[in-house]
C-alpha cells in the first residue's frame, strides 16, 4: 500500500490564504494550519493504521485487527490487496493502536 502525502500543498494553500485573510477569517485559517501541520507530522505507519481503523469501523470490527473477519474486511475494502499485505497492515495497525 502506498501512502500519498499532499499535506505540503495544502499547507502552502492555507499559508497563502492566511496572508490575505481578514481578521474574521484568521482564527479558522490558523486552526486549519495547525491541523495540516499535525497531519503532515504523522508517520506512514500512523496513516496506514488510520486507514485500517477506518475500514475496521466500517466493517463493525472493534478489536482483533488480526482476526479472519478483519483481514477479510481489509481485502474487501482494497481489491487487489494480497493476503500477506492485509496481514502486515493489520499487524502494523494493531501495533500503532496499542502504542497509544
mmCIF file with all atom_site columns, C-alpha atoms in Angstrom, residues 10-11 13-15 25-39:
data_model
loop_
_atom_site.group_PDB
_atom_site.id
_atom_site.type_symbol
_atom_site.label_atom_id
_atom_site.label_alt_id
_atom_site.label_comp_id
_atom_site.label_asym_id
_atom_site.label_entity_id
_atom_site.label_seq_id
_atom_site.pdbx_PDB_ins_code
_atom_site.Cartn_x
_atom_site.Cartn_y
_atom_site.Cartn_z
_atom_site.occupancy
_atom_site.B_iso_or_equiv
_atom_site.pdbx_formal_charge
_atom_site.auth_seq_id
_atom_site.auth_comp_id
_atom_site.auth_asym_id
_atom_site.auth_atom_id
_atom_site.pdbx_PDB_model_num
ATOM 1  C CA . UNK A 1 10 ? -2.433  22.001 1.469  1.00 0.00 ? 10 UNK A CA 1
ATOM 2  C CA . UNK A 1 11 ? -0.204  23.797 3.979  1.00 0.00 ? 11 UNK A CA 1
ATOM 3  C CA . UNK A 1 13 ? -2.553  26.947 0.214  1.00 0.00 ? 13 UNK A CA 1
ATOM 4  C CA . UNK A 1 14 ? -3.555  27.672 3.819  1.00 0.00 ? 14 UNK A CA 1
ATOM 5  C CA . UNK A 1 15 ? -0.482  29.901 4.297  1.00 0.00 ? 15 UNK A CA 1
ATOM 6  C CA . UNK A 1 25 ? -11.052 34.628 8.742  1.00 0.00 ? 25 UNK A CA 1
ATOM 7  C CA . UNK A 1 26 ? -7.744  34.343 10.625 1.00 0.00 ? 26 UNK A CA 1
ATOM 8  C CA . UNK A 1 27 ? -8.833  32.158 13.580 1.00 0.00 ? 27 UNK A CA 1
ATOM 9  C CA . UNK A 1 28 ? -10.314 29.497 11.318 1.00 0.00 ? 28 UNK A CA 1
ATOM 10 C CA . UNK A 1 29 ? -7.351  29.529 8.959  1.00 0.00 ? 29 UNK A CA 1
ATOM 11 C CA . UNK A 1 30 ? -4.897  29.377 11.856 1.00 0.00 ? 30 UNK A CA 1
ATOM 12 C CA . UNK A 1 31 ? -6.731  26.310 13.182 1.00 0.00 ? 31 UNK A CA 1
ATOM 13 C CA . UNK A 1 32 ? -6.651  24.787 9.698  1.00 0.00 ? 32 UNK A CA 1
ATOM 14 C CA . UNK A 1 33 ? -2.904  25.434 9.502  1.00 0.00 ? 33 UNK A CA 1
ATOM 15 C CA . UNK A 1 34 ? -2.380  23.668 12.837 1.00 0.00 ? 34 UNK A CA 1
ATOM 16 C CA . UNK A 1 35 ? -4.411  20.659 11.677 1.00 0.00 ? 35 UNK A CA 1
ATOM 17 C CA . UNK A 1 36 ? -2.439  20.438 8.437  1.00 0.00 ? 36 UNK A CA 1
ATOM 18 C CA . UNK A 1 37 ? 0.839   20.542 10.383 1.00 0.00 ? 37 UNK A CA 1
ATOM 19 C CA . UNK A 1 38 ? -0.420  17.761 12.637 1.00 0.00 ? 38 UNK A CA 1
ATOM 20 C CA . UNK A 1 39 ? -1.408  15.642 9.644  1.00 0.00 ? 39 UNK A CA 1
#
